[in-house]
Coordinates of C-alpha atoms and ligand atoms in Angstrom, one line a residue:
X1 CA 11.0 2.7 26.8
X2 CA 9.0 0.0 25.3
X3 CA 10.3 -1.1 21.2
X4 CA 7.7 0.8 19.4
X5 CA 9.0 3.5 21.4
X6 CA 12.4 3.3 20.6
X7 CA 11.4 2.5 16.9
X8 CA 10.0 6.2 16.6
X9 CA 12.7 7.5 18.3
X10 CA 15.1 6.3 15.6
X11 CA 12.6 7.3 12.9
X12 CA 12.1 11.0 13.2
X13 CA 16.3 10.9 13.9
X14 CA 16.6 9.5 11.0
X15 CA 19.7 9.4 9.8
X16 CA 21.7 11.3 12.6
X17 CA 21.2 7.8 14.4
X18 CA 22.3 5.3 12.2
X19 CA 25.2 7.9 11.2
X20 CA 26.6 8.4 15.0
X21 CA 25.8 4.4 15.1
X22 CA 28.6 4.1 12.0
X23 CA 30.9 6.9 14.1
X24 CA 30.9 4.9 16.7
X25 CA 31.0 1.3 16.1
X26 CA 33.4 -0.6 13.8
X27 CA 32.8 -2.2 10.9
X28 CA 31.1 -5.6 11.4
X29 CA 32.7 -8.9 10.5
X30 CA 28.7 -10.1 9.4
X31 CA 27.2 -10.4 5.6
X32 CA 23.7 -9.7 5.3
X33 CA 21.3 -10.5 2.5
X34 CA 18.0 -8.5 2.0
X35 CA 15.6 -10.3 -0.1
X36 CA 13.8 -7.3 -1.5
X37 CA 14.6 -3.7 -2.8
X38 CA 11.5 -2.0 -1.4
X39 CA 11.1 0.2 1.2
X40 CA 11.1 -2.2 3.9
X41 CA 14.4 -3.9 2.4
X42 CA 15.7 -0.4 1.8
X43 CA 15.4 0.9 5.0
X44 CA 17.2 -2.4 7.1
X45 CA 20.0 -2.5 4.2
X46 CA 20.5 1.3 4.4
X47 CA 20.6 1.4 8.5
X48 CA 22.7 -1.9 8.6
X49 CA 25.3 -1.0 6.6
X50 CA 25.8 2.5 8.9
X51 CA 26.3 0.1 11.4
X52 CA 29.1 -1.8 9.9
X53 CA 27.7 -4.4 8.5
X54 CA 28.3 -5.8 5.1
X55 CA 25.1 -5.7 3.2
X56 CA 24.0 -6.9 -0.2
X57 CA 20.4 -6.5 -1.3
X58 CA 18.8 -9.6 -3.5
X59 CA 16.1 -8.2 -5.7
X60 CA 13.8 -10.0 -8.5
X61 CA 13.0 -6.8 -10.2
X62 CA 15.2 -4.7 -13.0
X63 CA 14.7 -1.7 -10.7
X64 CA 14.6 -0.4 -6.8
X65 CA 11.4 0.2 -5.0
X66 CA 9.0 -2.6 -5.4
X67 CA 5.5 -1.1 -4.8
X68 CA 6.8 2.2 -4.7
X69 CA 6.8 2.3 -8.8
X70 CA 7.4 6.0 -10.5
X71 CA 6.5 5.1 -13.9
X72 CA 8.6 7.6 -15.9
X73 CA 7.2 6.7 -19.7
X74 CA 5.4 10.5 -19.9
X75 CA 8.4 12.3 -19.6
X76 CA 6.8 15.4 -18.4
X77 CA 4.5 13.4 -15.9
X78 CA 6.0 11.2 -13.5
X79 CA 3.2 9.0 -12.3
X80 CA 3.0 6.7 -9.1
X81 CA 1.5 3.5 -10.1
X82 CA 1.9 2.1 -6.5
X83 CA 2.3 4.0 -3.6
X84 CA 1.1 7.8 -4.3
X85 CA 0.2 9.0 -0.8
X86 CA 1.8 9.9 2.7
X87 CA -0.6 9.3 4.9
X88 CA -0.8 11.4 8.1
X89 CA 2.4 14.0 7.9
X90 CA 2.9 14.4 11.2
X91 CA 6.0 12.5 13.0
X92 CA 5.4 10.6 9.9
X93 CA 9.7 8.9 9.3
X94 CA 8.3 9.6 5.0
X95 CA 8.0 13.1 5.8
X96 CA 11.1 13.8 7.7
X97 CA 12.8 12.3 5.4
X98 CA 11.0 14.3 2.1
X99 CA 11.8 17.3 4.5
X100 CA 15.4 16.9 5.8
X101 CA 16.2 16.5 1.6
X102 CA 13.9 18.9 0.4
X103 CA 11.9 16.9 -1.5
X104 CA 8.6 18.3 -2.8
X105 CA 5.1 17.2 -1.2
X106 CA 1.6 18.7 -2.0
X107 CA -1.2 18.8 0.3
X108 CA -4.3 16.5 -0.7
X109 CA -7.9 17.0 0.7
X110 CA -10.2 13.8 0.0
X111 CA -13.0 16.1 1.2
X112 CA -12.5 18.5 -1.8
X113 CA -14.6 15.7 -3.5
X114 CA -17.9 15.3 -6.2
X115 CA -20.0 12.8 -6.6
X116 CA -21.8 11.9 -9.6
X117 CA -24.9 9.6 -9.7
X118 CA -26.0 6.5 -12.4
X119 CA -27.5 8.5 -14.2
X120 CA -23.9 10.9 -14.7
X121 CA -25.5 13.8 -13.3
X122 CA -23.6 15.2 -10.2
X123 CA -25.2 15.0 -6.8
X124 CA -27.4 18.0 -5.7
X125 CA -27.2 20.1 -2.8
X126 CA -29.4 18.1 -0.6
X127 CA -28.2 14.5 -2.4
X128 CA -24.6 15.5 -0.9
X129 CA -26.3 16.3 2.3
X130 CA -28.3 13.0 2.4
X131 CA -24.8 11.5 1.7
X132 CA -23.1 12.9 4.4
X133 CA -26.2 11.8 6.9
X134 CA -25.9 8.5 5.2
X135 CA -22.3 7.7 5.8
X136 CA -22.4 9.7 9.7
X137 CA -25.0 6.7 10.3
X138 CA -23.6 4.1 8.8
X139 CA -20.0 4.9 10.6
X140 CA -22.4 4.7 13.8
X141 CA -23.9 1.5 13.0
X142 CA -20.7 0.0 12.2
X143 CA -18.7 1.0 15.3
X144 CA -21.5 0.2 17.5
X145 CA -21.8 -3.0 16.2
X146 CA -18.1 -4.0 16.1
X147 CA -18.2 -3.3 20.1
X148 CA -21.0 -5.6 20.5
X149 CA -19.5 -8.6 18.8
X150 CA -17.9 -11.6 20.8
X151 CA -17.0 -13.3 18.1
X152 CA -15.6 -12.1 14.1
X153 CA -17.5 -11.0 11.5
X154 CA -16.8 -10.1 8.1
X155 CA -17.6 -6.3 7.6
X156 CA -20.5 -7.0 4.8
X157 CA -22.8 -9.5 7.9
X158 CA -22.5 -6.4 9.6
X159 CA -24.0 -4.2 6.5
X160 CA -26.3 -7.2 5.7
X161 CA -28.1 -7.0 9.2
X162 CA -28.4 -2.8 8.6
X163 CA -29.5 -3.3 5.5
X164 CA -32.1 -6.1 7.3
X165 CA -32.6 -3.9 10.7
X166 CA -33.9 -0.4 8.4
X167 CA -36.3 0.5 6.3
X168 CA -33.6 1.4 3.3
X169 CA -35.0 2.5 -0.1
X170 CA -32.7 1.4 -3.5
X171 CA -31.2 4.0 -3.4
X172 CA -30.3 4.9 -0.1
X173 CA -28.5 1.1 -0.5
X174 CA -26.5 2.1 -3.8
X175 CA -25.4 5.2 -1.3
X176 CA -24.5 2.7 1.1
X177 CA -22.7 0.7 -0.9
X178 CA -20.8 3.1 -2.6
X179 CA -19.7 4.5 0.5
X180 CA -18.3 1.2 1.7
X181 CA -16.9 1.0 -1.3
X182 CA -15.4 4.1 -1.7
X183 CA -14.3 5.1 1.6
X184 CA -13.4 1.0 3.0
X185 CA -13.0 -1.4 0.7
X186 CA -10.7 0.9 -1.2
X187 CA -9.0 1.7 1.5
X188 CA -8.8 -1.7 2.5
X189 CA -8.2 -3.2 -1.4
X190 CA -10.4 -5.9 -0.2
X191 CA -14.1 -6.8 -0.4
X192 CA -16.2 -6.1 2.6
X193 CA -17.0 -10.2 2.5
X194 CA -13.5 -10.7 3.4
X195 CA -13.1 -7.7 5.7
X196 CA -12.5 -8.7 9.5
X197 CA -15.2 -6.6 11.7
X198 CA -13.5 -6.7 15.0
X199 CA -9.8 -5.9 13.7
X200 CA -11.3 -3.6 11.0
X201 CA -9.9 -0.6 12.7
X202 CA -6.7 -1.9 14.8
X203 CA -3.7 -0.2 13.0
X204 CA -2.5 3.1 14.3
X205 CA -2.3 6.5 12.2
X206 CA 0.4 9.8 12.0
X207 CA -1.5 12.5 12.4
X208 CA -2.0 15.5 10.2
X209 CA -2.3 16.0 6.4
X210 CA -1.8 13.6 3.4
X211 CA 0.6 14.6 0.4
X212 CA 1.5 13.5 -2.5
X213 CA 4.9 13.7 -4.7
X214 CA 4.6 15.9 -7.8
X215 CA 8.3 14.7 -8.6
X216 CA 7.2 10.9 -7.8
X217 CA 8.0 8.6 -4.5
X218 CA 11.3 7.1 -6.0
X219 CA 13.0 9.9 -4.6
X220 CA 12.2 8.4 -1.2
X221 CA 13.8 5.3 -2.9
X222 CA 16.6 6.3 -4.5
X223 CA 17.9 8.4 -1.3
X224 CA 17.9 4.9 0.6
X225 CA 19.2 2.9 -2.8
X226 CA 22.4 5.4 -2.5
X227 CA 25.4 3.7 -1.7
X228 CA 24.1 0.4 -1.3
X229 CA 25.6 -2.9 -3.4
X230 CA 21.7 -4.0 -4.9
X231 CA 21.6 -6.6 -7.4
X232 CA 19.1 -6.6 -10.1
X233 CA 17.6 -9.4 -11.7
X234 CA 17.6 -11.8 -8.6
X235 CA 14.8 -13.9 -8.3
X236 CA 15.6 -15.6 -5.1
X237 CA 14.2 -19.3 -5.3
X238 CA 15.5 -20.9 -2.0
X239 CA 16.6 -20.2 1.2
X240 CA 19.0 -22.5 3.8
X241 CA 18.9 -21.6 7.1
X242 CA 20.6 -22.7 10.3
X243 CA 23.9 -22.7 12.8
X244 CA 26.5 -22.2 9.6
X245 CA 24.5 -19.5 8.2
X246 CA 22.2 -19.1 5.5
X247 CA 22.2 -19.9 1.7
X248 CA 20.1 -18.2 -0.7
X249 CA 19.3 -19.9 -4.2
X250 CA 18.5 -17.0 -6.8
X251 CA 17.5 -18.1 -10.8
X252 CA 21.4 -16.7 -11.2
X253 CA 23.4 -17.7 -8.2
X254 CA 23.9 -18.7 -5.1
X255 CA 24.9 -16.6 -2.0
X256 CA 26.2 -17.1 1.8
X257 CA 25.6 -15.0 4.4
X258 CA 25.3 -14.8 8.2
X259 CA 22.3 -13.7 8.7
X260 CA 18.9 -12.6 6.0
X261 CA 16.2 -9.7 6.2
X262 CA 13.3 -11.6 4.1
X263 CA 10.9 -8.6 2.9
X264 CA 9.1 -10.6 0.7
X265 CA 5.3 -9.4 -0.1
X266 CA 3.0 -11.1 1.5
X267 CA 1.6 -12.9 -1.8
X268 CA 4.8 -14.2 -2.7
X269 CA 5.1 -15.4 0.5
X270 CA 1.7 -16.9 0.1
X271 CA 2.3 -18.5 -3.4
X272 CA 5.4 -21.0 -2.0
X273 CA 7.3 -19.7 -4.8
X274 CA 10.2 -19.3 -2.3
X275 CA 11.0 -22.6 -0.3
X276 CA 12.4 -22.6 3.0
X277 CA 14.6 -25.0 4.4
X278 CA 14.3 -25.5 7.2
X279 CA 10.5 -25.0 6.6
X280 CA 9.4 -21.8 8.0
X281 CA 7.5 -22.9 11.9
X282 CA 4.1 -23.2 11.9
X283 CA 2.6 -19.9 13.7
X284 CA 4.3 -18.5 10.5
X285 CA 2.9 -20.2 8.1
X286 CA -0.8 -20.1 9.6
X287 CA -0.2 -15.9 9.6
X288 CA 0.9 -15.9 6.0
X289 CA -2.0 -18.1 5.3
X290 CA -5.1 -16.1 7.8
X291 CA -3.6 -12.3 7.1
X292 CA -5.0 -11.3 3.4
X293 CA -3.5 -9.4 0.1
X294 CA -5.5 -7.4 -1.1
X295 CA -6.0 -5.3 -4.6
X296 CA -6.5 -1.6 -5.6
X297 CA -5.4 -1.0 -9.6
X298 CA -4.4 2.1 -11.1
X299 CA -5.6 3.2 -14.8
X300 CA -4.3 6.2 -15.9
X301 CA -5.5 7.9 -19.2
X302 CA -4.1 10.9 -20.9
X303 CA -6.1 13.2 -22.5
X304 CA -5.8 15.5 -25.3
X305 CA -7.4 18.4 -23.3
X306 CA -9.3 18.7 -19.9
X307 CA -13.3 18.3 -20.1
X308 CA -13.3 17.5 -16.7
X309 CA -13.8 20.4 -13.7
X310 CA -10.7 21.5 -12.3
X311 CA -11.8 22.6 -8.6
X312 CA -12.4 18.7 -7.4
X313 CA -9.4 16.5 -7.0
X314 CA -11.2 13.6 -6.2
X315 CA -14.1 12.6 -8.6
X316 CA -16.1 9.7 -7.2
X317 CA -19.1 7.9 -9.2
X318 CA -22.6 5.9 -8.0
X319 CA -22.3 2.9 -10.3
X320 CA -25.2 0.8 -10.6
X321 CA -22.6 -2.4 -10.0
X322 CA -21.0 -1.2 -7.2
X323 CA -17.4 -0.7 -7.0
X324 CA -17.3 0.1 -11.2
X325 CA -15.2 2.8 -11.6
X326 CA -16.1 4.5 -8.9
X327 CA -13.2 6.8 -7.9
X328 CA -11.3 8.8 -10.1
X329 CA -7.7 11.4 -9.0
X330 CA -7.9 14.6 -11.0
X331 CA -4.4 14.5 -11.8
X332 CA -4.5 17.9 -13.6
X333 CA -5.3 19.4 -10.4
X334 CA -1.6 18.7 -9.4
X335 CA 0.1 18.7 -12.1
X336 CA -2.3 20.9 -14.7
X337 CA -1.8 17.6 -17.2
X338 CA -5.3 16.6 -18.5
X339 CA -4.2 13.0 -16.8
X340 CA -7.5 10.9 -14.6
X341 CA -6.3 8.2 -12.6
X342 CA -9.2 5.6 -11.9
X343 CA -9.0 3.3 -8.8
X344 CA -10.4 -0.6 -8.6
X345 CA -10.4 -2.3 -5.8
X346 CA -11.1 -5.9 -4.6
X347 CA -13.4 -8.2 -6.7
X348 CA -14.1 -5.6 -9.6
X349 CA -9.9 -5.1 -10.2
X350 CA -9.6 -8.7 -9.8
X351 CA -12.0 -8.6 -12.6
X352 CA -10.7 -6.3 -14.6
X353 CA -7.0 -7.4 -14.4
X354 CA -7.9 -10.1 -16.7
X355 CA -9.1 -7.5 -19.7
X356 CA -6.7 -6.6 -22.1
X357 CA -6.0 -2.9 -22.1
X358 CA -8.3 -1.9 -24.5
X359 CA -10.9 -3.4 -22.9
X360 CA -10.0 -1.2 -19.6
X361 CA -9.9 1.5 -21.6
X362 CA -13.1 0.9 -23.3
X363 CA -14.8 0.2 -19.3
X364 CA -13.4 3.5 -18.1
X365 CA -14.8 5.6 -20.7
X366 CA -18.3 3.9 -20.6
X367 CA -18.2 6.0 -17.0
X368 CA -16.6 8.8 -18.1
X369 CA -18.7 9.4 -21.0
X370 CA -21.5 9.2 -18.6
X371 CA -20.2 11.7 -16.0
X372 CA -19.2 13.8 -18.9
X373 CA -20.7 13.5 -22.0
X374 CA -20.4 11.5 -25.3
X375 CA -18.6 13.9 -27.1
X376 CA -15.8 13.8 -24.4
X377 CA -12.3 12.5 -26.2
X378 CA -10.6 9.4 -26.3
X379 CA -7.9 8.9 -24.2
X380 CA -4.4 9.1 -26.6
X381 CA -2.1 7.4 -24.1
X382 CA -2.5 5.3 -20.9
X383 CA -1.2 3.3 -18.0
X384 CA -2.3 0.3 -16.2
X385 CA -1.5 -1.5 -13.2
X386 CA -2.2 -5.3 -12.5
X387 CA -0.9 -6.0 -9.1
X388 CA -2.5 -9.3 -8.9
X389 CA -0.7 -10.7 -11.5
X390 CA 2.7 -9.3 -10.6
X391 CA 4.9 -12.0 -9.8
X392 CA 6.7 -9.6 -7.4
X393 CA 4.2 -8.7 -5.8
X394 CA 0.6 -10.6 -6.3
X395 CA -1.7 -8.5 -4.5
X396 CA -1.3 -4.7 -3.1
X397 CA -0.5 -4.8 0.5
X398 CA -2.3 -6.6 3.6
X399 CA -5.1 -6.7 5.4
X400 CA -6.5 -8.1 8.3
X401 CA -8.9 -11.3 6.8
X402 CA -11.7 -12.5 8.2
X403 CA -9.9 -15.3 10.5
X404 CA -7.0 -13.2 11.1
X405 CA -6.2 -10.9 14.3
X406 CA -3.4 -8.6 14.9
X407 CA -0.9 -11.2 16.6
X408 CA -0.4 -12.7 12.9
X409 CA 1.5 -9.0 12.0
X410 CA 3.3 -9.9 15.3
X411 CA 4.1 -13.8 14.1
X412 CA 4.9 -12.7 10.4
X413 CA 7.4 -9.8 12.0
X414 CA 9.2 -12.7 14.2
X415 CA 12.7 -13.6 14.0
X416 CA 13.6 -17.2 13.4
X417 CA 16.4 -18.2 15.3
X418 CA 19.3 -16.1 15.2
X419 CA 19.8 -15.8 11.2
X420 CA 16.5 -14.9 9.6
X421 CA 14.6 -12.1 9.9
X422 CA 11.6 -10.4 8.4
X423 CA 10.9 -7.2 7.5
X424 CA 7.9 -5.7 5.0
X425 CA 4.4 -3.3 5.0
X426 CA 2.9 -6.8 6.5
X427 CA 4.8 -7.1 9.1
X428 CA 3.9 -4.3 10.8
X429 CA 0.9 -4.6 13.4
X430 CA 0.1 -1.2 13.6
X431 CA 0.9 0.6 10.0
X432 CA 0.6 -2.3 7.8
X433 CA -0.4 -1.4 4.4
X434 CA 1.5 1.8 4.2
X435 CA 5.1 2.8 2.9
X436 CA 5.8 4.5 7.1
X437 CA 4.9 0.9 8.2
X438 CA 7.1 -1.0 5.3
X439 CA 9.8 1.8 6.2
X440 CA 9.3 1.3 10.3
X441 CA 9.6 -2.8 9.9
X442 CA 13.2 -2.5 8.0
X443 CA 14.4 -0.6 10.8
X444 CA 12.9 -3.1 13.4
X445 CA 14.4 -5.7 11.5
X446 CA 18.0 -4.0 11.3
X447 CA 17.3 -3.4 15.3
X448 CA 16.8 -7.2 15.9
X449 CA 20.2 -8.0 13.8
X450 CA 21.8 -5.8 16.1
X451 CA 20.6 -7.2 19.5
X452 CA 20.7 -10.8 18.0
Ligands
FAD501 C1 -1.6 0.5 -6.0 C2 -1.0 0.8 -4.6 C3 -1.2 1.9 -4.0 C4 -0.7 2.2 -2.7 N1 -0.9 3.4 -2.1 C5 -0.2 3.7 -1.0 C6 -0.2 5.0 -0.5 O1 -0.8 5.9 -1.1 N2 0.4 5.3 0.7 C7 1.1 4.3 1.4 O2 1.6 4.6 2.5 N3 1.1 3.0 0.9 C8 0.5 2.7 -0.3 N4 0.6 1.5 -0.8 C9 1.3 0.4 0.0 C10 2.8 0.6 -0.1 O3 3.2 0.7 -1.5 C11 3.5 -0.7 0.5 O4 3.0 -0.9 1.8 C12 5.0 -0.6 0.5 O5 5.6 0.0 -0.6 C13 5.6 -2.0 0.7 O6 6.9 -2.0 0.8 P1 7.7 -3.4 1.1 O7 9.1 -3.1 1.2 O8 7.0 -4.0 2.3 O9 7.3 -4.3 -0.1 P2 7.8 -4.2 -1.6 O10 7.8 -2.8 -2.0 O11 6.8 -5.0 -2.4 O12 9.2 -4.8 -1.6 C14 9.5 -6.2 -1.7 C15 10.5 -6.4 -2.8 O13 10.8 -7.8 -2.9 C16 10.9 -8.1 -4.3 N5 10.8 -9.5 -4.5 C17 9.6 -10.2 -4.6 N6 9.9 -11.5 -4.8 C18 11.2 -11.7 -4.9 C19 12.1 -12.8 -5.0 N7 11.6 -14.0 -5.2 N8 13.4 -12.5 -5.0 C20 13.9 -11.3 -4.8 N9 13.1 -10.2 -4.6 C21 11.8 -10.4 -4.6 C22 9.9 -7.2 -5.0 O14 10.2 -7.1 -6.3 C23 10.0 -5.9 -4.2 O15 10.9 -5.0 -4.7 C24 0.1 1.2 -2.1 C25 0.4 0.0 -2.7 C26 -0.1 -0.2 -4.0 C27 0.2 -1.5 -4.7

């Protein structure tokens, strides 16, 4: 059985593993630190101490979950302003754990979708059937030309030469776009500039539905958090490594331990903020620097009342810049609150994350206004995110950068020596980007304690 194997193995067990682990192994006489109280961190601390070990999780934040983040502040709608999504339900570790504690999960359908033009009008019949032809050939074109390349491209060359190869009338190019926009570079978080071509497609997928959590994803979080000796308000600044141990500086103290799980975002790990001494080795560093973080913002506005329809649960819209506003969650459709949630992604959130909030606010409704009317109302209360400039996180979650190729998961994920280890959504090679893969990573790491 090969480690990805085994991995899955313990996943879908859950924690009937790591409990008959505890039952029957003693304690450990090893301290470990976790830098990080995500998912990733969460899941090696949790696992870990079943096995014995002592375990304290270091964590910047004055709360748990990183970019799992249930904003409470409208009591009566719990909103995710990170993660929202499982994606693919099947054998998914997320799900079995949602099911084994009955926790609630809805079914989402992206294809329950409509699509409104520039001009605000929704598409036609036959303009959502010259869609559909339109993205069926442009998935075609894409794939085809991915397996043709000997060397990387970014994604957009690839569009560029379609867009040069056809005969492609304005607005069949605004379709284009939109699509790459709505259905990749969202995805994705990153422009189709930066988007490798060849490793555009290399991570794996669960199978089955996507679902959301009416009651929020912190419950996922707070299920791990249980039990576990997490301290807030640590902003760790530098970490000693070698044969004694390891040392880890935060802004309030300083710790000793024998070995570390560093689940740092990739961003952070990007900025230098957190020196390594010994300096972390050079395959390493080049992976942090080639993989890319990428951005998708949240702006969530309540209403005083619905004007919008209730049947779609996606609302996507044409925008003359592309990328503006261009997909919208119809959260009443869950949770029958007249709540939107508008995605950015890439170059237009970076954009928008310097705005003040008014300024959002003012952008979003210029769209809405448009899809719906002038007369619509102004929003009373909102929520924004700006991943970018969070100093815990700066950026959303990985991708694989022009420059980059799927080894650089593999040399992020790698252990150095004996005492530090590395867990986090970015480390994973074949889920990166998601919570199963952030989840999947803390257990590899916790497996790689063990067998060091
Ligand atoms: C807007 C958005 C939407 C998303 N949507 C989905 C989705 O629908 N489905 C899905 O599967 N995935 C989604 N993701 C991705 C998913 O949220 C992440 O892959 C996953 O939560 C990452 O977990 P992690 O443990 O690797 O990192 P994190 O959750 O970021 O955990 C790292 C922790 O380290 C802490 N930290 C940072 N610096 C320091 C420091 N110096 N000292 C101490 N602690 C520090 C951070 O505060 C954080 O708590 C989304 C992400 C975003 C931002």
């Amino acid at each position: 059985m090969n480690r990805r194997d085994f991995l899955k193995i313990i996943a879908l067990l859950g924690n009937t593993v790591a409990a008959s682990r505890c039952d029957i192994f003693d304690e450990k006489n090893e301290t470990i630190l976790v830098v990080g109280a995500g998912i990733s961190g969460l899941s090696a601390a949790h696992t870990l101490q079943k096995w014995g070990y002592k375990v304290i999780v270091l964590e910047a934040r004055s709360r748990i979950g990183g970019r799992i983040w249930t904003s409470r502040e409208w009591a009566d709608a719990p909103l995710d302003l990170g993660a929202s999504w499982i994606h693919g339900i099947r054998n998914n570790p997320i799900s079995k754990l949602a099911k084994d504690n009955q926790i609630e999960v809805l079914e989402t359908d992206y294809d329950n979708h409509w699509i409104y033009g520039a001009d605000g009008n929704e598409l036609s019949d036959s303009e959502y059937e010259s869609l559909d032809d339109i993205l069926y050939s442009v998935q075609e074109y894409i794939f085809e030309a991915i397996e043709e390349l000997d060397n990387d491209v970014s994604l957009q060359t690839i569009v560029e030469n379609a867009f040069a190869e056809a005969d492609i009338s304005p607005a069949e190019r605004a379709s284009i776009l939109y699509l790459i926009n709505s259905v990749i570079e969202h995805d994705y978080a990153a422009d189709s500039k930066d988007l490798s071509a060849l490793y555009l497609d290399e991570g794996e997928e669960f199978g089955g539905e996507d679902v959301i959590f009416p009651g929020g994803y912190d419950q996922i979080i707070n299920l791990l958090a249980e039990g576990l000796d997490i301290r807030l308000d640590e902003v760790v600044q530098n970490v000693e490594h070698g044969n004694q141990g390891v040392s880890i500086t935060t802004n309030q103290n300083k710790y000793q331990a024998d070995k570390v799980v560093i689940t740092l975002p990739l961003g952070v790990l990007k900025s230098g903020n957190v020196l390594f001494s010994p300096a972390l080795p050079k395959e390493k560093q080049n992976a942090i620097h080639n993989l890319g973080m990428g951005l998708l913002d949240k702006v969530c506005l309540r209403f005083p009342n619905k004007f919008w329809p209730q049947g779609p649960e996606l609302l996507g819209f044409i925008s003359e810049n592309t990328g503006e506003w261009a997909e919208w969650l119809n959260v009443a459709f869950y949770k029958k609150m007249p709540i939107l949630m508008g995605f950015n992604a890439a170059a237009f959130a970076h954009q928008t994350e310097s705005w003040s909030d008014q300024q959002i606010v003012e952008g979003a409704m210029g769209t809405l206004r448009k899809m719906f009317g002038a007369d619509i109302p102004d929003p009373g209360a909102w929520q924004i995110t700006r991943w970018a400039a969070d100093p815990y996180a700066l950026g959303s979650y990985s991708y694989n950068k022009l420059g980059a190729t799927p080894e650089s998961h593999d040399e992020l994920a790698a252990p150095v020596g004996t005492r530090l280890f590395f867990a986090g959504e970015a480390t994973s090679r074949e889920y990166n980007a998601t919570v199963h893969g952030a989840y999947l990573s803390g257990l590899r790491a916790a497996e790689e304690i063990w067998d060091a």
